[in-house]
């Protein structure tokens, strides 16, 4: 009966967890939450939000981990997440508490639950990553229901909150970007949370935004990006252009890791394609036929094949090379349109012709494609899932950062999707009015190094 006695003694001991109070408020702020309520809410969050954690996990192991993760606080006490404390001292106290409390169990169970506790703390397995994300989410929910009580009490800045939210950002980005990001921004705007501008990446459109009309990168823009990179900030090139053309434009800027190409239809991490989306063959073929009726010229990208009746200017240099990276197929009379997997369709013409094509496409294929103007006399069409905004989410997920840790620059309709998704959104002076209406900040024109000038001030790059 010694085994049973140890188990019952342990169960009686952990009942004390009901008396360990956290900083969060419950029941409309009438009292503080205790650790058992926190663990229950965490476990429920794990079941409800399971679909947003993309790895396969052993849910029974996750729930065990959640139920025992705060047992150490019976002896070690609760440490406020946003308070001032020594992480080293906190961990030392909790290890001592874990050995004492789990040491009450029979040896096999002591070993099992100690290992589970260490697994949660180390956050290396898929189960522990998911459990930690649920831990941070539950604490966040208590802020939602108490009008940001702990933020008001401890006054953490944005960097500190994002550090706390990092497991959600890294492992459940849909939850962070779909809910937490806007709530945090609300309390920044209210002055409850200080925005210390913890920028980890810069994403910029190129034509009309980062480069001049002559397709040059100004010294101010180049130097600002290189200074930012020296501080560990990534530069993300986001363009309607293909990778080869982007490389030509940005040849003087080193160490670019991520490329958003073809208005989001293709994304690179260095030389690896990490995302690609094509338009349905029948849909693109029908759009071609309508564009031909309207009288528009076209250029269409299907991986290494470029079909065109009017060559896209981005391919001029490539076309002139003896050893080309692409196959160029000229279709002057638009009589040889093929059914292919196209990543991007580009049409050239005037506003009246564009209006006719847009009306046709939006009426028939609004659920299948995105259509937008990307420059003067230029209209692009890509897969519905392809946009600079979606591509930016793919990049941030790959980097393990949040959308509100990025500064984004743009000038045209095809930039709106990524500008609307971030809080540090910037329009250059020459941007379309529609773009200026949907950003937080404005800067000088592309001709006047608007990107570099803004970054020098915003990120204090000259300090």
Short mmCIF file of C-alpha atoms in Angstrom, two decimals:
data_model
loop_
_atom_site.label_atom_id
_atom_site.label_comp_id
_atom_site.label_asym_id
_atom_site.label_seq_id
_atom_site.Cartn_x
_atom_site.Cartn_y
_atom_site.Cartn_z
CA UNK A 1 0.00 0.00 0.00
CA UNK A 2 3.05 2.28 0.15
CA UNK A 3 2.65 3.06 -3.57
CA UNK A 4 -0.98 4.08 -3.14
CA UNK A 5 -0.15 6.25 -0.13
CA UNK A 6 2.52 8.13 -2.10
CA UNK A 7 0.07 8.73 -4.92
CA UNK A 8 -2.66 9.99 -2.60
CA UNK A 9 -0.21 12.20 -0.70
CA UNK A 10 0.83 13.74 -4.01
CA UNK A 11 -2.80 14.37 -5.03
CA UNK A 12 -3.50 16.05 -1.70
CA UNK A 13 -0.35 18.17 -2.07
CA UNK A 14 -1.20 19.45 -5.54
CA UNK A 15 -4.61 20.61 -4.30
CA UNK A 16 -2.62 23.54 -2.94
CA UNK A 17 -2.27 24.75 -6.54
CA UNK A 18 -5.79 26.14 -6.18
CA UNK A 19 -4.37 28.66 -3.72
CA UNK A 20 -1.52 29.88 -5.94
CA UNK A 21 -2.71 33.18 -7.36
CA UNK A 22 -1.62 34.61 -10.69
CA UNK A 23 -1.60 38.26 -11.78
CA UNK A 24 -4.51 37.77 -14.21
CA UNK A 25 -8.03 38.74 -13.21
CA UNK A 26 -11.17 36.64 -13.75
CA UNK A 27 -14.92 37.11 -13.43
CA UNK A 28 -14.96 40.68 -14.72
CA UNK A 29 -11.97 41.62 -12.62
CA UNK A 30 -13.51 40.63 -9.27
CA UNK A 31 -10.63 38.36 -8.23
CA UNK A 32 -7.28 36.92 -9.31
CA UNK A 33 -7.03 33.70 -11.29
CA UNK A 34 -5.42 30.69 -9.63
CA UNK A 35 -3.05 28.16 -11.19
CA UNK A 36 -5.60 25.36 -11.54
CA UNK A 37 -7.96 27.65 -13.46
CA UNK A 38 -5.06 28.62 -15.69
CA UNK A 39 -4.19 24.95 -16.39
CA UNK A 40 -7.82 24.05 -17.12
CA UNK A 41 -8.17 26.97 -19.53
CA UNK A 42 -4.87 26.02 -21.18
CA UNK A 43 -6.00 22.42 -21.69
CA UNK A 44 -9.28 23.59 -23.22
CA UNK A 45 -7.36 25.96 -25.50
CA UNK A 46 -5.24 23.03 -26.69
CA UNK A 47 -8.33 21.11 -27.82
CA UNK A 48 -10.08 24.11 -29.38
CA UNK A 49 -7.02 25.53 -31.19
CA UNK A 50 -5.48 22.20 -32.21
CA UNK A 51 -6.09 22.86 -35.92
CA UNK A 52 -3.73 25.85 -35.90
CA UNK A 53 -0.71 23.84 -34.79
CA UNK A 54 0.41 22.19 -38.02
CA UNK A 55 2.54 19.34 -36.62
CA UNK A 56 1.25 15.93 -35.54
CA UNK A 57 1.26 15.66 -31.75
CA UNK A 58 0.33 13.17 -29.04
CA UNK A 59 -2.54 15.10 -27.44
CA UNK A 60 -2.56 12.97 -24.28
CA UNK A 61 1.08 13.96 -23.74
CA UNK A 62 0.26 17.62 -24.42
CA UNK A 63 -2.56 17.61 -21.86
CA UNK A 64 -0.43 15.85 -19.24
CA UNK A 65 2.26 18.47 -19.75
CA UNK A 66 -0.26 21.28 -19.39
CA UNK A 67 -1.79 19.86 -16.21
CA UNK A 68 1.53 19.46 -14.42
CA UNK A 69 3.55 22.40 -15.78
CA UNK A 70 2.74 24.80 -12.91
CA UNK A 71 2.80 22.30 -10.03
CA UNK A 72 6.26 23.64 -9.20
CA UNK A 73 4.62 26.93 -8.19
CA UNK A 74 3.20 25.34 -5.02
CA UNK A 75 6.65 25.83 -3.49
CA UNK A 76 8.30 28.25 -5.92
CA UNK A 77 5.36 30.63 -6.19
CA UNK A 78 4.04 32.40 -9.29
CA UNK A 79 6.43 34.71 -11.15
CA UNK A 80 4.65 37.53 -13.03
CA UNK A 81 5.43 37.15 -16.73
CA UNK A 82 5.93 40.89 -17.18
CA UNK A 83 7.51 41.56 -13.80
CA UNK A 84 11.19 42.07 -13.06
CA UNK A 85 12.91 38.81 -12.11
CA UNK A 86 16.02 36.76 -12.68
CA UNK A 87 15.26 33.90 -15.12
CA UNK A 88 18.21 31.98 -13.69
CA UNK A 89 16.94 32.26 -10.10
CA UNK A 90 13.37 31.46 -11.17
CA UNK A 91 14.49 28.28 -12.92
CA UNK A 92 16.65 27.22 -9.96
CA UNK A 93 13.72 27.58 -7.54
CA UNK A 94 11.37 25.71 -9.88
CA UNK A 95 13.82 22.81 -10.37
CA UNK A 96 14.12 22.43 -6.60
CA UNK A 97 10.33 22.52 -6.28
CA UNK A 98 9.90 19.96 -9.09
CA UNK A 99 12.27 17.50 -7.40
CA UNK A 100 10.48 17.85 -4.06
CA UNK A 101 6.88 17.74 -5.30
CA UNK A 102 7.23 15.07 -8.01
CA UNK A 103 9.56 13.25 -5.61
CA UNK A 104 6.48 12.40 -3.54
CA UNK A 105 5.37 9.94 -6.24
CA UNK A 106 6.50 6.34 -6.73
CA UNK A 107 9.82 6.24 -8.60
CA UNK A 108 8.38 5.40 -12.05
CA UNK A 109 5.82 8.22 -11.89
CA UNK A 110 8.33 10.65 -10.41
CA UNK A 111 10.59 10.00 -13.39
CA UNK A 112 7.74 10.30 -15.91
CA UNK A 113 6.38 13.60 -14.60
CA UNK A 114 9.76 15.17 -13.95
CA UNK A 115 10.70 14.38 -17.55
CA UNK A 116 7.42 15.88 -18.75
CA UNK A 117 8.06 19.05 -16.77
CA UNK A 118 11.59 19.38 -18.18
CA UNK A 119 10.21 18.71 -21.68
CA UNK A 120 7.76 21.62 -21.29
CA UNK A 121 10.50 23.92 -20.01
CA UNK A 122 13.00 23.03 -22.75
CA UNK A 123 10.40 23.51 -25.53
CA UNK A 124 12.19 21.26 -28.04
CA UNK A 125 9.53 18.66 -28.91
CA UNK A 126 6.42 19.35 -30.99
CA UNK A 127 4.22 18.58 -27.99
CA UNK A 128 6.06 21.03 -25.74
CA UNK A 129 6.01 23.76 -28.39
CA UNK A 130 2.25 23.41 -28.73
CA UNK A 131 1.77 23.34 -24.95
CA UNK A 132 3.86 26.50 -24.53
CA UNK A 133 1.90 28.28 -27.25
CA UNK A 134 -1.31 27.42 -25.39
CA UNK A 135 0.26 28.69 -22.15
CA UNK A 136 1.00 32.08 -23.70
CA UNK A 137 -2.40 32.21 -25.37
CA UNK A 138 -4.28 31.56 -22.14
CA UNK A 139 -2.43 34.37 -20.40
CA UNK A 140 -3.23 36.64 -23.31
CA UNK A 141 -6.94 35.77 -23.11
CA UNK A 142 -6.99 36.92 -19.48
CA UNK A 143 -5.72 40.29 -20.70
CA UNK A 144 -8.58 40.41 -23.19
CA UNK A 145 -11.20 39.80 -20.53
CA UNK A 146 -9.70 42.29 -18.05
CA UNK A 147 -9.03 45.30 -20.30
CA UNK A 148 -5.29 44.58 -20.41
CA UNK A 149 -4.94 44.43 -16.61
CA UNK A 150 -1.44 42.94 -16.47
CA UNK A 151 -0.19 45.26 -19.24
CA UNK A 152 -1.55 48.24 -17.34
CA UNK A 153 -0.01 47.01 -14.09
CA UNK A 154 3.49 46.07 -15.30
CA UNK A 155 3.73 48.38 -18.34
CA UNK A 156 5.68 46.05 -20.68
CA UNK A 157 6.75 47.52 -24.00
CA UNK A 158 5.95 45.86 -27.32
CA UNK A 159 9.29 43.99 -27.44
CA UNK A 160 8.61 42.34 -24.09
CA UNK A 161 5.10 41.31 -25.09
CA UNK A 162 6.33 39.87 -28.40
CA UNK A 163 9.02 37.92 -26.56
CA UNK A 164 6.27 36.44 -24.38
CA UNK A 165 4.10 35.71 -27.44
CA UNK A 166 6.97 34.18 -29.45
CA UNK A 167 5.78 30.53 -29.17
CA UNK A 168 2.43 31.58 -30.66
CA UNK A 169 4.14 33.63 -33.38
CA UNK A 170 6.44 30.73 -34.30
CA UNK A 171 4.15 27.74 -33.91
CA UNK A 172 0.59 29.11 -34.35
CA UNK A 173 1.04 32.22 -36.54
CA UNK A 174 -2.57 32.21 -37.69
CA UNK A 175 -3.68 32.76 -34.10
CA UNK A 176 -1.22 35.61 -33.57
CA UNK A 177 -1.82 37.39 -36.87
CA UNK A 178 -5.56 36.70 -36.90
CA UNK A 179 -6.31 37.91 -33.37
CA UNK A 180 -3.48 38.93 -31.06
CA UNK A 181 -1.77 41.40 -33.42
CA UNK A 182 -4.73 43.76 -33.72
CA UNK A 183 -5.55 43.57 -30.01
CA UNK A 184 -1.97 44.51 -29.13
CA UNK A 185 -2.06 47.40 -31.60
CA UNK A 186 -5.27 48.65 -29.99
CA UNK A 187 -3.50 49.07 -26.65
CA UNK A 188 -0.46 50.62 -28.31
CA UNK A 189 -2.78 53.19 -29.90
CA UNK A 190 -4.42 53.78 -26.49
CA UNK A 191 -1.02 54.44 -24.93
CA UNK A 192 -1.18 51.45 -22.57
CA UNK A 193 1.72 49.66 -24.30
CA UNK A 194 4.81 51.51 -25.48
CA UNK A 195 5.75 50.78 -29.10
CA UNK A 196 9.54 50.55 -29.08
CA UNK A 197 9.46 49.55 -32.78
CA UNK A 198 11.02 46.05 -32.59
CA UNK A 199 11.55 45.70 -36.35
CA UNK A 200 13.04 42.43 -37.59
CA UNK A 201 12.46 42.83 -41.34
CA UNK A 202 11.88 45.36 -44.10
CA UNK A 203 9.78 44.44 -47.14
CA UNK A 204 9.64 46.75 -50.12
CA UNK A 205 8.06 46.83 -53.51
CA UNK A 206 10.67 47.71 -56.13
CA UNK A 207 9.35 49.55 -59.22
CA UNK A 208 7.87 52.90 -58.22
CA UNK A 209 8.92 52.41 -54.60
CA UNK A 210 12.51 51.29 -54.02
CA UNK A 211 14.06 52.05 -57.41
CA UNK A 212 13.88 55.19 -59.54
CA UNK A 213 12.26 55.56 -62.95
CA UNK A 214 15.65 54.68 -64.43
CA UNK A 215 15.56 51.43 -62.41
CA UNK A 216 18.41 52.53 -60.15
CA UNK A 217 18.83 52.02 -56.41
CA UNK A 218 19.81 55.36 -54.88
CA UNK A 219 22.79 55.59 -52.55
CA UNK A 220 20.52 56.56 -49.65
CA UNK A 221 18.28 53.51 -50.15
CA UNK A 222 21.20 51.13 -50.55
CA UNK A 223 23.06 52.43 -47.51
CA UNK A 224 19.94 52.36 -45.33
CA UNK A 225 19.31 48.70 -46.16
CA UNK A 226 22.93 47.73 -45.53
CA UNK A 227 22.86 49.56 -42.17
CA UNK A 228 19.64 47.77 -41.25
CA UNK A 229 21.13 44.41 -42.23
CA UNK A 230 24.12 45.12 -39.97
CA UNK A 231 21.61 45.35 -37.09
CA UNK A 232 20.19 41.93 -37.93
CA UNK A 233 17.17 43.20 -39.88
CA UNK A 234 16.28 41.19 -43.00
CA UNK A 235 15.49 42.88 -46.30
CA UNK A 236 12.70 41.22 -48.30
CA UNK A 237 12.34 42.12 -51.98
CA UNK A 238 8.65 42.08 -53.01
CA UNK A 239 7.92 42.56 -56.68
CA UNK A 240 5.86 41.61 -59.68
CA UNK A 241 9.18 40.72 -61.30
CA UNK A 242 10.77 37.29 -61.53
CA UNK A 243 13.85 36.38 -59.48
CA UNK A 244 16.42 36.96 -62.23
CA UNK A 245 15.14 40.46 -62.89
CA UNK A 246 15.11 41.27 -59.16
CA UNK A 247 18.73 40.13 -58.89
CA UNK A 248 19.67 42.54 -61.66
CA UNK A 249 17.94 45.47 -59.95
CA UNK A 250 19.40 44.75 -56.50
CA UNK A 251 22.87 43.60 -57.48
CA UNK A 252 24.46 46.18 -55.16
CA UNK A 253 22.60 44.99 -52.07
CA UNK A 254 24.14 41.87 -50.48
CA UNK A 255 22.70 39.14 -48.27
CA UNK A 256 19.08 39.16 -49.44
CA UNK A 257 17.57 35.90 -48.23
CA UNK A 258 13.88 36.19 -49.19
CA UNK A 259 12.35 37.13 -52.54
CA UNK A 260 8.63 37.59 -53.17
CA UNK A 261 8.27 37.29 -56.95
CA UNK A 262 5.50 37.54 -59.53
CA UNK A 263 3.28 39.45 -57.07
CA UNK A 264 3.38 36.58 -54.60
CA UNK A 265 2.96 33.67 -57.00
CA UNK A 266 6.49 32.49 -56.21
CA UNK A 267 8.55 32.88 -53.03
CA UNK A 268 12.24 32.08 -52.60
CA UNK A 269 14.35 31.45 -49.55
CA UNK A 270 17.77 32.07 -51.08
CA UNK A 271 17.70 29.74 -54.14
CA UNK A 272 14.92 27.45 -52.91
CA UNK A 273 11.31 27.95 -53.99
CA UNK A 274 9.25 27.66 -50.79
CA UNK A 275 5.91 28.60 -52.39
CA UNK A 276 4.45 28.66 -55.87
CA UNK A 277 0.90 29.06 -57.12
CA UNK A 278 -0.36 28.73 -60.70
CA UNK A 279 -3.62 29.83 -62.28
CA UNK A 280 -6.03 27.12 -63.37
CA UNK A 281 -5.30 26.28 -67.02
CA UNK A 282 -8.89 26.64 -68.25
CA UNK A 283 -9.32 29.91 -66.39
CA UNK A 284 -6.14 31.46 -67.78
CA UNK A 285 -6.99 30.32 -71.30
CA UNK A 286 -10.43 31.92 -71.11
CA UNK A 287 -8.95 35.14 -69.76
CA UNK A 288 -6.47 35.18 -72.65
CA UNK A 289 -9.30 34.88 -75.16
CA UNK A 290 -11.21 37.75 -73.57
CA UNK A 291 -8.06 39.92 -73.46
CA UNK A 292 -7.52 39.21 -77.16
CA UNK A 293 -11.10 40.31 -77.92
CA UNK A 294 -10.57 43.52 -75.95
CA UNK A 295 -7.31 44.20 -77.78
CA UNK A 296 -4.74 43.81 -75.01
CA UNK A 297 -1.20 42.56 -75.46
CA UNK A 298 0.14 40.01 -73.01
CA UNK A 299 3.16 38.43 -71.35
CA UNK A 300 2.73 35.19 -69.43
CA UNK A 301 5.16 33.40 -67.12
CA UNK A 302 5.12 29.61 -66.85
CA UNK A 303 8.24 28.79 -64.86
CA UNK A 304 11.11 29.10 -67.37
CA UNK A 305 8.86 29.79 -70.36
CA UNK A 306 7.83 33.34 -71.23
CA UNK A 307 4.99 33.60 -73.76
CA UNK A 308 4.32 37.10 -75.09
CA UNK A 309 2.87 39.34 -77.72
CA UNK A 310 4.54 42.26 -75.92
CA UNK A 311 7.62 41.44 -73.87
CA UNK A 312 7.53 42.53 -70.26
CA UNK A 313 10.20 45.20 -69.68
CA UNK A 314 11.67 43.19 -66.80
CA UNK A 315 12.92 40.61 -69.30
CA UNK A 316 14.66 43.04 -71.69
CA UNK A 317 18.12 42.44 -70.29
CA UNK A 318 17.60 38.68 -70.06
CA UNK A 319 16.30 38.60 -73.63
CA UNK A 320 19.45 40.30 -74.87
CA UNK A 321 21.78 37.67 -73.39
CA UNK A 322 23.33 34.99 -75.55
CA UNK A 323 22.90 32.35 -72.83
CA UNK A 324 19.37 32.97 -71.62
CA UNK A 325 17.83 31.62 -68.39
CA UNK A 326 14.35 31.60 -69.96
CA UNK A 327 12.71 30.33 -73.12
CA UNK A 328 11.03 33.23 -74.95
CA UNK A 329 8.08 32.32 -77.20
CA UNK A 330 6.86 35.22 -79.36
CA UNK A 331 3.16 35.28 -80.31
CA UNK A 332 2.78 38.52 -82.25
CA UNK A 333 -0.73 37.84 -83.55
CA UNK A 334 -1.95 36.15 -80.35
CA UNK A 335 -2.84 33.04 -82.30
CA UNK A 336 -0.77 30.49 -80.36
CA UNK A 337 -2.04 30.91 -76.82
CA UNK A 338 -1.38 27.68 -74.95
CA UNK A 339 -3.01 26.05 -71.94
CA UNK A 340 -0.16 26.09 -69.43
CA UNK A 341 0.42 26.41 -65.68
CA UNK A 342 0.96 30.16 -65.59
CA UNK A 343 2.17 31.81 -62.41
CA UNK A 344 1.47 35.33 -63.70
CA UNK A 345 -0.39 36.93 -66.58
CA UNK A 346 0.48 40.50 -67.55
CA UNK A 347 -1.63 42.63 -69.89
CA UNK A 348 -0.77 45.94 -71.58
CA UNK A 349 -3.19 48.57 -72.78
CA UNK A 350 -5.26 51.55 -71.71
CA UNK A 351 -7.72 52.16 -68.88
CA UNK A 352 -10.82 51.48 -70.97
CA UNK A 353 -9.56 48.09 -72.12
CA UNK A 354 -8.44 47.23 -68.58
CA UNK A 355 -11.92 48.08 -67.30
CA UNK A 356 -13.51 45.63 -69.74
CA UNK A 357 -11.11 42.84 -68.81
CA UNK A 358 -11.45 43.48 -65.07
CA UNK A 359 -15.26 43.40 -65.24
CA UNK A 360 -15.15 40.10 -67.13
CA UNK A 361 -12.61 38.49 -64.81
CA UNK A 362 -14.26 39.67 -61.57
CA UNK A 363 -17.68 38.47 -62.73
CA UNK A 364 -16.49 34.98 -63.69
CA UNK A 365 -13.34 34.25 -61.68
CA UNK A 366 -13.25 36.41 -58.58
CA UNK A 367 -12.95 33.25 -56.46
CA UNK A 368 -10.05 31.93 -58.55
CA UNK A 369 -7.73 34.87 -59.33
CA UNK A 370 -6.48 38.22 -58.07
CA UNK A 371 -6.44 41.05 -60.59
CA UNK A 372 -4.78 44.41 -60.03
CA UNK A 373 -2.89 47.23 -61.67
CA UNK A 374 0.84 47.06 -61.02
CA UNK A 375 2.03 50.09 -62.99
CA UNK A 376 1.07 52.55 -65.68
CA UNK A 377 -0.73 50.69 -68.48
CA UNK A 378 0.00 47.32 -66.82
CA UNK A 379 -2.47 44.85 -65.27
CA UNK A 380 -1.48 41.60 -63.53
CA UNK A 381 -3.45 38.44 -62.79
CA UNK A 382 -2.32 35.69 -60.41
CA UNK A 383 -3.85 32.77 -58.53
CA UNK A 384 -6.37 33.80 -55.86
CA UNK A 385 -4.06 32.49 -53.13
CA UNK A 386 -1.14 34.45 -54.55
CA UNK A 387 -0.59 38.00 -53.36
CA UNK A 388 2.22 39.93 -51.81
CA UNK A 389 0.26 39.79 -48.56
CA UNK A 390 -0.01 36.00 -48.53
CA UNK A 391 3.63 35.71 -49.60
CA UNK A 392 4.70 37.97 -46.74
CA UNK A 393 2.89 35.67 -44.29
CA UNK A 394 4.77 32.71 -45.76
CA UNK A 395 8.07 34.54 -45.28
CA UNK A 396 7.30 35.67 -41.72
CA UNK A 397 6.18 32.17 -40.78
CA UNK A 398 9.44 30.82 -42.18
CA UNK A 399 11.40 33.42 -40.20
CA UNK A 400 9.38 32.87 -37.02
CA UNK A 401 8.46 36.55 -36.70
CA UNK A 402 5.20 38.47 -36.56
CA UNK A 403 3.67 40.69 -39.23
CA UNK A 404 3.91 43.61 -36.81
CA UNK A 405 7.69 43.27 -36.71
CA UNK A 406 7.99 44.34 -40.36
CA UNK A 407 8.16 47.71 -42.10
CA UNK A 408 6.51 47.50 -45.53
CA UNK A 409 6.77 50.01 -48.41
CA UNK A 410 4.59 50.21 -51.51
CA UNK A 411 3.09 52.44 -54.18
CA UNK A 412 0.47 50.56 -56.16
CA UNK A 413 -2.62 48.35 -56.00
CA UNK A 414 -0.60 45.13 -56.03
CA UNK A 415 1.08 46.24 -52.77
CA UNK A 416 -2.14 46.71 -50.83
CA UNK A 417 -2.41 43.12 -49.59
CA UNK A 418 0.91 43.31 -47.75
CA UNK A 419 0.45 46.92 -46.61
CA UNK A 420 -2.92 46.16 -45.02
CA UNK A 421 -1.53 43.20 -43.06
CA UNK A 422 1.15 45.14 -41.16
CA UNK A 423 1.17 48.01 -38.69
CA UNK A 424 4.34 49.70 -39.98
CA UNK A 425 2.95 50.37 -43.47
CA UNK A 426 4.48 53.15 -45.58
CA UNK A 427 3.46 54.73 -48.89
CA UNK A 428 5.91 56.69 -51.02
CA UNK A 429 4.85 60.16 -52.12
CA UNK A 430 4.18 59.01 -55.69
CA UNK A 431 1.88 56.18 -54.55
CA UNK A 432 -1.69 55.84 -55.78
CA UNK A 433 -4.29 57.55 -53.56
CA UNK A 434 -5.82 54.16 -52.79
CA UNK A 435 -2.50 53.10 -51.29
CA UNK A 436 -2.03 56.28 -49.26
CA UNK A 437 -5.48 55.81 -47.76
CA UNK A 438 -4.51 52.39 -46.38
CA UNK A 439 -1.18 53.05 -44.63
CA UNK A 440 -0.03 54.48 -41.31
CA UNK A 441 2.95 56.42 -42.61
CA UNK A 442 4.02 58.37 -45.68
CA UNK A 443 7.49 59.17 -47.00
CA UNK A 444 9.26 60.92 -49.87
CA UNK A 445 8.96 59.65 -53.44
CA UNK A 446 10.96 56.85 -55.01
CA UNK A 447 12.96 59.48 -56.89
CA UNK A 448 13.86 61.14 -53.58
CA UNK A 449 14.96 57.95 -51.76
CA UNK A 450 11.75 57.74 -49.72
CA UNK A 451 12.48 54.25 -48.40
CA UNK A 452 15.97 55.05 -47.16
CA UNK A 453 15.01 58.41 -45.67
CA UNK A 454 12.14 56.86 -43.73
CA UNK A 455 14.26 53.98 -42.41
CA UNK A 456 17.04 56.30 -41.28
CA UNK A 457 14.56 58.19 -39.08
CA UNK A 458 12.25 55.34 -38.04
CA UNK A 459 15.01 52.89 -37.12
CA UNK A 460 17.51 55.57 -36.06
CA UNK A 461 20.08 54.08 -38.43
CA UNK A 462 22.32 57.14 -38.25
CA UNK A 463 22.54 57.01 -34.46
#
